[in-house]
Coordinates of C-alpha atoms and ligand atoms in Angstrom, one line a residue:
M1 CA 56.7 -92.4 108.5
A2 CA 57.9 -96.2 108.1
M3 CA 57.7 -96.5 104.2
P4 CA 56.5 -100.1 103.2
T5 CA 58.8 -100.9 100.6
K6 CA 62.9 -100.2 99.9
N7 CA 62.0 -99.6 96.4
Q8 CA 64.1 -96.7 95.8
K9 CA 62.7 -95.8 91.9
L10 CA 59.3 -96.3 93.5
L11 CA 60.1 -94.3 96.6
A12 CA 61.4 -91.4 94.2
W13 CA 58.4 -91.6 92.0
V14 CA 56.1 -91.6 94.4
D15 CA 58.0 -88.1 95.8
E16 CA 58.2 -86.5 92.5
V17 CA 54.2 -86.7 91.8
V18 CA 53.6 -85.4 95.3
K19 CA 55.4 -82.3 94.5
L20 CA 53.5 -82.2 91.2
C21 CA 50.1 -82.8 92.3
E22 CA 50.1 -81.0 96.0
P23 CA 47.9 -83.2 97.7
E24 CA 46.7 -82.9 101.1
K25 CA 47.0 -86.5 102.0
V26 CA 49.6 -89.2 100.8
Y27 CA 48.3 -92.9 101.8
W28 CA 49.8 -96.5 101.0
C29 CA 47.5 -99.2 100.1
D30 CA 47.9 -102.3 101.7
G31 CA 45.0 -104.4 99.8
S32 CA 43.7 -105.5 103.1
Q33 CA 39.8 -106.2 103.3
Q34 CA 40.0 -103.4 106.1
E35 CA 40.8 -100.1 104.1
Y36 CA 38.8 -101.5 101.4
D37 CA 35.5 -101.5 104.4
T38 CA 37.0 -97.8 105.2
L39 CA 37.5 -96.5 102.1
C40 CA 33.8 -97.9 101.1
Q41 CA 32.3 -96.4 104.6
Q42 CA 34.0 -93.4 103.4
M43 CA 32.6 -92.8 100.0
V44 CA 29.0 -93.7 101.4
A45 CA 29.3 -90.8 103.6
S46 CA 30.6 -88.4 100.7
G47 CA 27.7 -89.7 98.6
T48 CA 29.7 -91.0 95.8
F49 CA 28.8 -94.5 97.3
T50 CA 25.1 -95.9 98.2
A51 CA 24.8 -99.2 99.9
L52 CA 22.7 -101.7 98.7
N53 CA 20.8 -103.8 100.8
P54 CA 22.2 -106.0 102.9
A55 CA 19.6 -108.2 102.8
K56 CA 19.4 -108.2 99.1
R57 CA 23.2 -107.2 98.1
P58 CA 25.7 -107.7 100.8
G59 CA 28.8 -106.0 100.5
C60 CA 27.4 -104.8 97.5
Y61 CA 27.6 -100.3 96.4
L62 CA 26.4 -98.5 93.6
A63 CA 28.0 -95.5 92.3
R64 CA 26.5 -92.9 89.8
S65 CA 29.3 -91.2 87.4
H66 CA 29.0 -88.1 86.2
A67 CA 26.9 -88.0 83.1
S68 CA 29.6 -87.3 81.2
D69 CA 32.1 -90.1 82.6
V70 CA 30.7 -93.3 81.5
A71 CA 32.6 -94.9 79.1
R72 CA 36.4 -95.0 77.4
V73 CA 37.1 -91.8 75.1
E74 CA 39.0 -93.4 72.2
D75 CA 39.5 -89.9 70.9
R76 CA 41.5 -88.8 73.8
T77 CA 43.5 -91.7 74.3
Y78 CA 47.3 -91.6 72.9
I79 CA 50.4 -93.5 72.0
C80 CA 53.1 -91.2 72.2
T81 CA 56.3 -92.6 71.2
P82 CA 59.0 -90.8 69.4
R83 CA 58.4 -91.3 66.0
R84 CA 54.7 -90.8 65.1
E85 CA 54.8 -94.0 62.5
D86 CA 55.4 -96.1 65.4
A87 CA 52.0 -95.4 66.8
G88 CA 50.2 -96.2 63.8
P89 CA 47.5 -95.1 62.3
T90 CA 44.6 -96.3 64.0
N91 CA 46.1 -95.0 66.9
N92 CA 45.8 -90.9 68.5
W93 CA 49.5 -90.0 68.6
R94 CA 51.4 -86.5 70.7
A95 CA 55.2 -86.4 70.6
P96 CA 56.0 -88.0 73.8
E97 CA 57.9 -84.4 75.4
E98 CA 55.2 -81.8 74.6
L99 CA 52.6 -83.9 75.8
K100 CA 54.2 -84.8 78.6
T101 CA 54.7 -81.0 78.9
E102 CA 51.4 -79.9 78.6
M103 CA 49.8 -82.7 81.3
R104 CA 52.3 -81.6 83.6
A105 CA 51.0 -78.4 84.0
L106 CA 47.1 -80.2 84.3
Y107 CA 48.7 -82.3 87.3
K108 CA 50.5 -78.9 88.8
G109 CA 47.8 -79.0 92.2
C110 CA 45.5 -81.3 90.8
M111 CA 45.2 -83.1 94.1
H112 CA 44.4 -79.7 96.3
G113 CA 41.8 -80.8 99.4
R114 CA 42.6 -84.6 97.9
T115 CA 44.5 -87.7 99.2
L116 CA 47.0 -89.4 96.7
Y117 CA 46.8 -93.1 96.9
V118 CA 49.8 -95.6 95.8
I119 CA 48.2 -98.5 94.8
P120 CA 50.8 -101.3 94.3
F121 CA 49.6 -104.4 91.7
S122 CA 50.4 -107.3 90.0
M123 CA 48.8 -108.1 87.0
G124 CA 48.9 -112.0 86.7
P125 CA 49.2 -114.3 89.8
I126 CA 51.7 -112.8 92.0
G127 CA 55.1 -114.6 92.0
S128 CA 54.2 -115.9 88.2
P129 CA 56.9 -115.3 86.0
V130 CA 54.4 -114.1 83.8
A131 CA 53.1 -111.4 86.4
K132 CA 54.1 -107.1 85.2
I133 CA 53.8 -105.5 88.6
G134 CA 52.1 -101.7 87.9
V135 CA 51.8 -98.9 90.7
E136 CA 48.9 -96.6 90.2
I137 CA 48.7 -93.6 91.6
S138 CA 45.0 -92.3 92.2
D139 CA 43.0 -89.2 93.9
S140 CA 39.9 -91.5 93.7
A141 CA 39.6 -94.1 96.3
Y142 CA 36.4 -95.1 93.8
V143 CA 39.7 -96.1 91.9
V144 CA 41.4 -97.9 94.7
V145 CA 38.4 -99.9 95.5
N146 CA 37.4 -101.4 92.1
M147 CA 41.7 -101.8 91.5
R148 CA 41.3 -104.4 94.8
I149 CA 39.1 -106.5 93.0
M150 CA 40.4 -106.0 89.4
T151 CA 44.0 -107.0 90.3
R152 CA 46.2 -108.7 92.7
M153 CA 46.2 -105.4 94.5
G154 CA 48.3 -104.3 97.9
Q155 CA 51.3 -105.1 100.5
A156 CA 51.7 -108.5 98.4
A157 CA 52.1 -106.7 95.3
L158 CA 55.3 -104.8 96.8
D159 CA 56.8 -107.2 98.5
A160 CA 56.5 -109.4 95.0
L161 CA 58.5 -106.1 93.4
G162 CA 61.1 -106.1 96.0
E163 CA 63.9 -103.5 96.4
H164 CA 65.0 -103.4 93.4
G165 CA 62.4 -104.6 91.1
D166 CA 60.8 -102.8 88.0
F167 CA 57.5 -101.8 87.6
I168 CA 54.9 -99.7 85.5
P169 CA 54.4 -96.1 86.8
C170 CA 50.6 -95.5 86.2
L171 CA 49.5 -91.8 87.1
H172 CA 45.8 -91.1 87.1
S173 CA 44.1 -87.8 88.5
V174 CA 39.9 -86.9 88.7
G175 CA 41.5 -83.7 87.8
A176 CA 39.4 -81.9 90.6
P177 CA 41.3 -79.8 92.9
L178 CA 39.2 -78.7 95.6
A179 CA 39.6 -75.3 96.8
K180 CA 39.7 -74.6 101.0
G181 CA 36.9 -75.5 102.5
Q182 CA 35.1 -77.0 98.8
K183 CA 32.9 -79.3 99.2
D184 CA 33.2 -82.1 96.9
V185 CA 30.8 -83.6 94.4
A186 CA 30.2 -87.0 94.3
W187 CA 32.1 -88.0 90.8
P188 CA 34.6 -85.8 91.0
C189 CA 36.2 -85.7 86.8
V190 CA 37.0 -83.4 84.3
P191 CA 33.2 -83.4 82.7
D192 CA 34.6 -81.7 79.0
P193 CA 35.3 -85.3 77.5
A194 CA 37.6 -83.4 75.0
K195 CA 39.9 -82.0 78.0
K196 CA 40.5 -85.8 79.0
Y197 CA 43.5 -87.6 78.3
I198 CA 44.5 -91.1 78.5
A199 CA 48.4 -91.2 77.3
H200 CA 50.7 -94.5 77.2
F201 CA 54.4 -93.6 76.8
P202 CA 55.4 -97.2 75.7
Q203 CA 59.2 -96.4 75.6
D204 CA 59.5 -95.2 79.1
G205 CA 56.6 -98.1 80.0
M206 CA 54.2 -95.3 81.8
I207 CA 50.7 -94.2 81.9
W208 CA 49.1 -90.9 82.3
S209 CA 45.5 -90.5 82.9
F210 CA 43.6 -86.7 83.4
G211 CA 40.2 -86.2 83.8
S212 CA 38.3 -89.2 84.0
G213 CA 37.1 -92.0 86.6
Y214 CA 35.4 -94.0 84.2
G215 CA 36.3 -97.9 84.2
G216 CA 38.6 -98.2 81.2
N217 CA 40.3 -94.9 81.4
A218 CA 41.1 -94.7 85.8
L219 CA 41.5 -98.3 86.2
L220 CA 45.0 -98.0 85.0
G221 CA 45.9 -102.3 84.9
K222 CA 43.1 -103.3 82.4
K223 CA 43.3 -101.4 79.3
C224 CA 46.4 -99.6 79.4
L225 CA 48.4 -101.3 81.5
A226 CA 47.5 -105.2 80.4
L227 CA 46.6 -104.6 76.8
R228 CA 48.2 -100.8 75.4
I229 CA 51.6 -101.3 77.6
A230 CA 51.9 -105.0 77.8
S231 CA 50.8 -105.7 73.8
Y232 CA 54.1 -103.4 73.0
L233 CA 56.5 -105.1 75.5
A234 CA 55.0 -108.6 74.4
R235 CA 56.1 -107.8 70.5
A236 CA 59.2 -106.9 71.3
E237 CA 59.8 -109.8 74.0
G238 CA 58.1 -112.4 71.8
W239 CA 54.7 -113.2 73.1
M240 CA 51.2 -111.9 72.9
A241 CA 48.5 -109.2 75.2
E242 CA 44.8 -110.0 73.6
H243 CA 41.5 -109.1 74.0
M244 CA 40.5 -112.2 74.5
L245 CA 38.2 -114.0 76.9
I246 CA 39.7 -117.5 78.0
L247 CA 37.5 -120.6 78.5
K248 CA 38.0 -124.4 79.3
L249 CA 35.6 -126.7 77.7
T250 CA 34.9 -130.2 79.1
S251 CA 33.2 -132.9 76.3
P252 CA 31.4 -135.5 77.9
E253 CA 33.6 -138.0 77.4
Q254 CA 35.6 -135.5 79.9
K255 CA 38.2 -134.2 77.3
A256 CA 39.3 -130.4 78.0
Y257 CA 39.6 -128.0 75.7
Y258 CA 40.9 -124.1 76.3
V259 CA 39.4 -121.5 73.9
G260 CA 40.8 -117.9 73.3
A261 CA 38.1 -115.4 72.0
A262 CA 38.3 -112.0 71.0
F263 CA 35.3 -109.6 70.7
P264 CA 35.1 -106.4 70.6
S265 CA 33.9 -104.6 73.6
A266 CA 30.4 -105.9 74.7
C267 CA 29.8 -108.1 72.2
G268 CA 29.9 -111.2 74.5
K269 CA 33.3 -112.1 75.8
T270 CA 31.9 -112.1 79.5
N271 CA 29.1 -114.1 78.4
L272 CA 31.0 -116.8 76.4
A273 CA 34.0 -116.9 78.8
M274 CA 31.2 -117.9 82.0
M275 CA 28.6 -119.9 79.9
Q276 CA 26.2 -122.5 80.9
P277 CA 26.3 -124.9 77.8
T278 CA 22.6 -126.2 76.7
L279 CA 24.0 -129.0 75.2
P280 CA 23.9 -131.7 77.8
G281 CA 26.8 -133.4 79.0
W282 CA 29.2 -130.3 78.1
K283 CA 30.6 -128.1 80.5
V284 CA 32.2 -124.8 80.6
E285 CA 34.4 -123.2 83.4
C286 CA 36.2 -119.7 82.8
I287 CA 39.9 -118.6 83.4
G288 CA 39.5 -115.2 82.0
D289 CA 36.3 -112.5 80.7
D290 CA 38.7 -110.1 79.1
I291 CA 42.5 -110.0 78.5
N292 CA 44.6 -112.8 77.7
W293 CA 48.6 -112.8 78.0
M294 CA 50.2 -116.3 75.6
R295 CA 53.2 -117.4 75.1
I296 CA 54.8 -120.0 73.8
G297 CA 55.9 -123.0 76.1
D298 CA 58.2 -125.7 76.2
D299 CA 55.9 -128.3 74.3
G300 CA 55.3 -125.4 71.2
R301 CA 52.1 -124.4 72.3
L302 CA 50.1 -121.3 73.5
Y303 CA 49.8 -120.8 76.9
A304 CA 47.4 -118.4 78.0
V305 CA 47.1 -116.8 81.6
N306 CA 44.6 -114.2 82.7
P307 CA 46.1 -111.4 84.0
E308 CA 43.4 -109.8 86.2
N309 CA 41.6 -110.7 89.4
G310 CA 37.8 -109.7 88.9
F311 CA 35.5 -109.0 86.0
F312 CA 34.8 -105.3 84.7
G313 CA 31.3 -107.0 83.0
V314 CA 28.4 -104.8 81.2
A315 CA 25.4 -105.1 83.4
P316 CA 22.6 -104.8 81.1
G317 CA 21.8 -107.5 78.8
T318 CA 22.8 -109.6 82.4
S319 CA 20.3 -112.0 83.4
R320 CA 19.4 -115.3 85.0
S321 CA 19.0 -116.5 81.3
S322 CA 21.8 -115.0 79.3
N323 CA 24.4 -115.5 82.0
P324 CA 22.8 -117.1 85.1
N325 CA 27.2 -117.2 86.7
A326 CA 27.3 -113.6 86.1
M327 CA 24.0 -113.3 87.9
D328 CA 25.7 -115.3 90.8
S329 CA 29.1 -114.0 91.3
I330 CA 27.5 -110.4 91.8
T331 CA 25.1 -111.2 94.6
R332 CA 27.7 -109.9 97.0
N333 CA 31.3 -107.7 97.3
T334 CA 30.3 -106.3 93.9
I335 CA 30.4 -102.8 92.9
F336 CA 27.6 -101.5 90.7
S337 CA 28.5 -98.3 88.6
N338 CA 25.7 -96.7 86.9
V339 CA 23.1 -99.1 87.0
A340 CA 19.5 -98.4 88.4
L341 CA 18.3 -98.1 92.2
T342 CA 15.3 -99.4 93.2
D343 CA 13.1 -99.1 96.2
D344 CA 14.1 -101.6 98.1
G345 CA 17.9 -101.1 97.7
D346 CA 18.5 -103.3 95.3
V347 CA 19.8 -103.1 91.5
W348 CA 18.1 -103.4 88.4
W349 CA 19.2 -102.7 84.9
E350 CA 17.6 -103.0 81.0
D351 CA 17.1 -106.8 80.0
M352 CA 18.0 -107.6 83.8
G353 CA 15.2 -111.0 83.0
V354 CA 13.1 -109.4 86.6
P355 CA 10.4 -106.9 85.2
A356 CA 10.9 -103.6 85.5
P357 CA 10.3 -102.1 89.0
A358 CA 7.4 -99.5 89.5
H359 CA 10.0 -96.8 90.5
A360 CA 13.4 -96.3 90.9
I361 CA 16.6 -94.1 90.6
D362 CA 18.1 -93.8 87.5
W363 CA 21.7 -93.5 86.6
K364 CA 21.4 -90.2 86.6
G365 CA 20.2 -89.9 90.0
E366 CA 16.6 -89.2 88.7
E367 CA 13.2 -90.4 89.5
W368 CA 12.3 -92.6 87.2
T369 CA 9.6 -95.0 86.4
P370 CA 8.9 -97.5 82.8
A371 CA 6.7 -94.5 81.6
K372 CA 9.8 -91.8 81.7
K373 CA 10.5 -90.4 78.3
D374 CA 14.3 -88.7 77.4
A375 CA 14.2 -85.3 75.8
D376 CA 14.0 -87.5 72.5
G377 CA 10.6 -89.2 73.5
K378 CA 12.3 -92.5 73.8
T379 CA 11.8 -94.6 76.8
A380 CA 14.1 -93.1 79.1
K381 CA 16.7 -96.0 80.4
A382 CA 17.2 -96.7 84.2
A383 CA 20.8 -98.3 83.7
H384 CA 23.4 -96.4 81.2
P385 CA 23.6 -98.9 78.9
N386 CA 27.9 -99.5 80.0
A387 CA 26.9 -99.6 83.1
R388 CA 29.1 -101.8 85.0
F389 CA 29.3 -104.5 87.9
T390 CA 33.2 -104.8 89.3
A391 CA 33.0 -108.7 90.9
P392 CA 35.8 -110.7 92.2
A393 CA 36.6 -113.4 89.8
S394 CA 36.9 -116.0 92.3
Q395 CA 33.2 -115.7 93.7
C396 CA 32.2 -117.0 89.7
P397 CA 30.5 -120.5 90.1
V398 CA 32.0 -121.7 87.1
I399 CA 36.0 -120.6 87.4
A400 CA 38.3 -122.7 86.8
A401 CA 40.5 -124.0 89.4
E402 CA 43.5 -123.9 87.6
W403 CA 42.6 -119.9 86.6
E404 CA 45.3 -118.7 88.4
N405 CA 47.9 -121.3 87.4
P406 CA 51.3 -119.3 87.1
A407 CA 52.1 -121.7 83.8
G408 CA 48.9 -120.4 82.3
V409 CA 46.5 -123.3 79.8
P410 CA 47.4 -124.7 76.8
I411 CA 45.2 -123.1 74.1
D412 CA 43.3 -125.5 71.8
A413 CA 41.5 -122.9 69.6
F414 CA 41.0 -118.9 68.8
L415 CA 37.7 -117.0 67.8
F416 CA 37.0 -114.3 66.8
G417 CA 33.9 -112.6 66.1
G418 CA 31.9 -109.3 66.5
R419 CA 27.9 -107.9 66.0
R420 CA 27.8 -108.3 62.3
P421 CA 24.3 -108.5 61.2
S422 CA 24.3 -109.6 57.5
T423 CA 27.3 -111.6 55.6
I424 CA 29.2 -113.1 58.4
P425 CA 27.9 -116.7 59.0
L426 CA 27.8 -118.2 62.1
V427 CA 30.7 -120.0 62.4
N428 CA 33.9 -120.1 59.7
Q429 CA 37.1 -122.0 60.3
A430 CA 40.4 -120.8 58.9
Y431 CA 41.9 -123.1 56.3
S432 CA 45.8 -122.0 57.9
W433 CA 47.2 -119.6 60.7
N434 CA 47.6 -117.6 58.0
H435 CA 44.1 -117.6 57.0
G436 CA 43.5 -117.4 60.5
V437 CA 45.6 -113.8 60.9
F438 CA 43.5 -112.6 57.9
M439 CA 40.3 -113.5 59.8
G440 CA 41.3 -111.8 62.7
A441 CA 42.6 -108.7 61.1
A442 CA 39.0 -108.3 58.7
A443 CA 37.5 -108.5 61.9
G444 CA 34.6 -105.5 62.9
S445 CA 31.4 -104.5 64.3
E446 CA 28.7 -102.4 65.1
T447 CA 29.8 -99.7 67.1
T448 CA 28.7 -100.3 71.4
A449 CA 28.2 -98.2 74.5
A450 CA 31.6 -99.0 75.7
A451 CA 33.2 -96.3 74.2
L452 CA 31.8 -92.9 73.9
G453 CA 30.4 -91.9 69.9
Q454 CA 28.0 -93.3 68.4
A455 CA 26.7 -96.9 68.4
G456 CA 25.8 -99.4 65.8
V457 CA 27.6 -98.4 63.1
L458 CA 30.3 -101.2 61.5
R459 CA 33.8 -100.5 61.8
R460 CA 36.5 -102.8 61.2
D461 CA 38.4 -103.5 64.8
P462 CA 41.3 -105.8 64.3
F463 CA 41.6 -109.0 66.9
A464 CA 39.2 -106.7 68.9
M465 CA 42.3 -104.3 69.5
L466 CA 41.9 -101.5 67.4
P467 CA 41.0 -99.5 70.9
F468 CA 44.0 -101.7 73.0
C469 CA 46.7 -101.8 70.7
G470 CA 49.9 -99.7 71.6
Y471 CA 52.0 -99.8 68.5
H472 CA 51.7 -99.8 64.7
M473 CA 48.7 -102.1 64.0
G474 CA 50.4 -102.9 60.3
D475 CA 53.6 -104.5 62.9
Y476 CA 50.7 -106.5 65.2
F477 CA 49.4 -108.2 62.7
M478 CA 52.9 -109.4 61.7
H479 CA 53.5 -110.6 65.1
W480 CA 50.2 -112.4 64.9
L481 CA 52.1 -113.9 61.5
S482 CA 55.3 -114.8 62.9
F483 CA 54.1 -117.2 65.5
G484 CA 53.5 -119.3 62.2
L485 CA 57.4 -119.4 61.9
R486 CA 58.0 -119.4 65.8
T487 CA 56.6 -122.9 66.5
N488 CA 55.3 -126.1 64.3
P489 CA 52.3 -124.6 62.8
A490 CA 50.4 -128.0 63.9
K491 CA 51.0 -126.8 67.7
L492 CA 49.3 -123.2 67.3
P493 CA 45.5 -122.9 67.8
K494 CA 42.9 -123.9 65.1
V495 CA 41.5 -120.7 63.9
F496 CA 37.5 -119.5 64.2
F497 CA 35.2 -116.8 63.1
V498 CA 32.1 -116.6 64.9
N499 CA 29.0 -114.6 64.4
W500 CA 26.1 -115.0 67.3
F501 CA 24.5 -111.7 65.9
R502 CA 23.0 -112.2 63.0
K503 CA 19.5 -110.5 62.1
T504 CA 16.7 -111.2 60.3
A505 CA 14.8 -108.3 57.7
E506 CA 13.1 -107.8 60.8
G507 CA 15.4 -107.0 62.6
K508 CA 15.1 -110.1 65.0
W509 CA 18.0 -112.1 66.5
L510 CA 18.5 -115.2 63.8
W511 CA 20.7 -117.2 66.3
P512 CA 19.5 -117.8 69.8
G513 CA 23.3 -116.7 71.4
Y514 CA 24.3 -117.6 74.7
G515 CA 24.4 -121.0 76.0
E516 CA 22.5 -121.8 73.0
N517 CA 26.1 -120.9 71.6
S518 CA 27.8 -124.4 73.1
R519 CA 26.7 -126.2 70.0
V520 CA 29.2 -123.6 67.9
L521 CA 31.7 -124.8 70.4
R522 CA 30.9 -128.3 70.1
W523 CA 31.7 -128.5 66.6
V524 CA 34.7 -125.9 66.6
C525 CA 36.0 -129.4 69.3
E526 CA 34.7 -131.8 66.6
R527 CA 37.0 -130.1 64.0
I528 CA 40.6 -129.8 66.5
E529 CA 40.1 -133.1 66.6
G530 CA 39.8 -133.7 63.1
K531 CA 36.3 -134.5 63.2
G532 CA 32.9 -133.0 62.5
Q533 CA 30.8 -132.5 59.4
A534 CA 32.2 -129.6 57.3
V535 CA 32.3 -128.1 54.0
E536 CA 34.9 -126.4 52.2
T537 CA 33.8 -122.8 50.9
P538 CA 35.6 -119.6 49.1
I539 CA 35.8 -118.5 52.6
G540 CA 36.4 -121.1 54.9
I541 CA 35.7 -124.4 56.4
L542 CA 32.0 -124.0 57.2
P543 CA 29.5 -126.8 59.0
T544 CA 27.5 -128.6 56.7
A545 CA 23.5 -128.1 57.2
D546 CA 23.3 -131.0 59.8
A547 CA 26.3 -130.4 61.6
I548 CA 25.2 -128.2 64.0
D549 CA 22.5 -129.7 66.0
V550 CA 19.6 -127.4 67.0
A551 CA 16.7 -129.4 68.0
G552 CA 14.8 -127.7 70.9
T553 CA 16.0 -124.3 70.1
G554 CA 13.4 -123.2 68.0
V555 CA 16.2 -122.3 64.9
T556 CA 14.6 -124.0 61.6
A557 CA 16.4 -125.1 59.0
A558 CA 15.8 -122.2 57.0
D559 CA 17.5 -120.4 59.5
M560 CA 20.6 -122.7 59.8
Q561 CA 20.8 -122.5 55.6
E562 CA 20.9 -118.5 56.3
L563 CA 23.1 -118.9 59.1
L564 CA 25.7 -120.7 57.0
R565 CA 25.1 -119.6 53.9
V566 CA 28.3 -117.8 51.2
D567 CA 27.0 -114.8 50.6
V568 CA 29.4 -114.4 47.4
E569 CA 27.9 -110.9 46.4
G570 CA 28.1 -110.1 50.1
W571 CA 31.5 -111.2 50.3
K572 CA 32.5 -109.1 47.2
K573 CA 31.5 -105.9 48.8
E574 CA 33.1 -107.4 52.2
L575 CA 36.2 -107.8 50.7
A576 CA 36.3 -104.5 49.3
S577 CA 36.0 -102.6 52.4
I578 CA 38.4 -104.8 54.2
E579 CA 41.3 -103.8 51.3
E580 CA 39.7 -100.5 51.9
S581 CA 40.7 -101.3 55.7
Y582 CA 44.2 -102.1 54.7
K583 CA 45.4 -98.8 52.9
P584 CA 46.3 -96.4 55.6
Y585 CA 48.5 -99.4 56.7
G586 CA 50.6 -98.9 53.5
A587 CA 54.1 -100.5 53.5
R588 CA 53.7 -102.2 56.6
L589 CA 50.6 -104.3 55.8
P590 CA 52.8 -107.7 55.7
Y591 CA 52.3 -109.2 52.1
A592 CA 51.1 -112.5 53.8
L593 CA 47.7 -110.5 54.6
R594 CA 47.5 -109.6 50.7
A595 CA 48.4 -112.7 49.6
E596 CA 45.1 -113.8 51.5
V597 CA 43.0 -110.7 50.0
D598 CA 44.2 -111.9 46.8
A599 CA 43.3 -116.0 47.6
L600 CA 40.4 -115.4 48.9
K601 CA 39.3 -112.6 45.6
A602 CA 40.2 -115.9 42.9
R603 CA 37.9 -118.5 45.1
L604 CA 34.7 -116.0 45.4
A605 CA 35.4 -115.4 41.6
K606 CA 35.0 -118.7 41.0
A607 CA 32.0 -119.8 42.7
Ligands
GTP1 P1 33.4 -106.1 77.3 O1 33.6 -105.8 79.2 O2 33.6 -104.3 77.0 O3 34.9 -105.9 76.8 O4 32.5 -107.1 76.8 P2 32.2 -108.1 76.0 O5 32.9 -108.4 75.1 O6 32.7 -108.7 77.8 O7 30.5 -108.3 76.5 P3 29.7 -108.7 77.3 O8 29.5 -110.3 77.1 O9 29.6 -108.1 78.6 O10 28.6 -108.5 76.4 C1 27.8 -107.5 75.8 C2 26.3 -107.5 75.8 O11 26.4 -108.6 74.3 C3 25.6 -107.8 77.0 O12 24.0 -106.6 76.9 C4 25.1 -109.3 76.7 O13 23.8 -109.3 76.9 C5 25.1 -109.1 74.7 N1 25.5 -110.7 74.2 C6 26.4 -111.6 74.9 N2 26.2 -112.6 74.3 C7 25.2 -113.0 73.6 C8 24.8 -113.8 72.3 O14 25.4 -115.0 72.1 N3 23.8 -112.9 71.7 C9 23.3 -111.8 71.5 N4 22.0 -111.6 70.9 N5 23.4 -110.9 72.3 C10 24.7 -111.8 73.5
SPV2 C1 36.1 -102.3 77.0 O1 35.7 -101.8 76.9 O2 36.4 -103.4 76.3 C2 36.0 -102.9 78.8 C3 35.7 -102.1 79.4 O3 35.9 -104.2 78.8 S1 37.1 -100.9 80.1 O4 37.8 -101.3 81.4 O5 35.9 -99.4 80.2 O6 38.1 -100.8 78.8
MN3 MN1 37.1 -105.6 77.0

């Protein structure tokens, strides 16, 4: 067979993996529509996919995962640097050679009875100077079709790689070999979460994943390459790889602003990235919803590129009223994972904004009615809380014209945030770059369903990168601080901390969120212009009581006062908790962050 590439490194690697994994067949993906359609049809035939009703969702499919394989497995995610201290205290570490030996034994013969797919892809627009080529080898057709939506996948990536180009090898297996004649299951994987592996070898620029078919564990271009490996490269090469959305905001005066926002998983990036502002005359357009690669441009400003090609978004909570642009992005050509199937062949999930169907098939593949209860007596969810849609970014009605600009867009502001029911105000501007880095480092959230484990407990998630930083988090903080020296600080984005998730004592949202967040974005723009009514407080620069217009939102003056209150006692506790979170970094915690703590402490003591 004529090979679709002459790249010797790639050919040799594919050979080596074929010998190790012993697949029944080898298939090189070209990325064509025909290939995609064929694989989808094969998955319908094998029971992995259900084709949705073409009159309701043309070109759409539903996959139900194994019940154990619904989210990222952070416990099983490894950064394998030669020295343990280079992975840092927030990452799981294994000695590279030791883990490779252990995993080679797992990979041996792991693709028996399966097809090995070679999936060439580009993170970033093909041919962009910032793009990185990866090649994923996977034994999952589900991975192939999702990678075609999420990345620039196929022959074009292979052509960009060329004969001598370099790539990041990404090896993935669901870890479920088939014996001769053995019938496959709908969602092959290693069911025991403790036996899955998501391993990164930053020094080798290499990723090995075993046992899971789910999103971030299996679509290796996303978190593994574009964040963990990329953050490692970014530090060495002087750029940034961040867990951030990128949006373009246009004011009624037609002035455009670009904003990067880092919120932890399932904390509102997709929603903010394509929001429909409730403020008349304001427009939001989407550049990206999850990952942001940035470099300093010739003019000294930070330029951002979205390395992805699609959205892998949280379905539950997505509705016409919360995120109409996401709803319009997923009307066609979309893969749904772990949502409910209605009797008329459409999808449904909790808080979709349409009444619950009287009957459906839930994400477990079981009969479901609104009265169904789980074993613990609670109302059974029809969709898994981390159910997702995979949709082409090009289908977003508000995708910005410049979203594929290889040079990127100049960032005016960074937002950090998370789910914080108390203490943290609606919005708070940093006094300086270093203060902004302190804010990012102190970010945290109640945990969500995006990772396996308990949801709803507060944890620090610095820069929303805790699960995604490919090296020592203390060095990562230093990398952020260093940008204050790499360019004229006046050219750097202004930094803000936001919190859409404040709750009342009764547990109700204090802030309406979603499109109403445009009111906060307007104040951010005013601050970028050096305007906006603001007050200097011990914790940062806050809007004055009437700086944010809430007319028509139902937010009362008392609510607003609470949303903008500087809770001095709460902040003293917060500060103690931030200092506690610094302890594991030891000597690798940059001095500048301690200085920020001391300065905040002094300001609070005077308050
Ligand atoms: P990942 O894809 O996991 O990185 O998540 P994400 O940060 O893109 O989160 P997403 O926008 O998908 O939001 C996750 C959940 O938060 C959804 O259920 C949303 O409905 C909810 N959410 C988003 N924005 C807001 C908001 O402004 N207020 C409230 N109360 N909920 C929100
Ligand atoms: C996240 O968990 O932050 C996601 C989904 O964006 S996944 O691709 O599974 O990581
Ligand atoms: Mn994410």
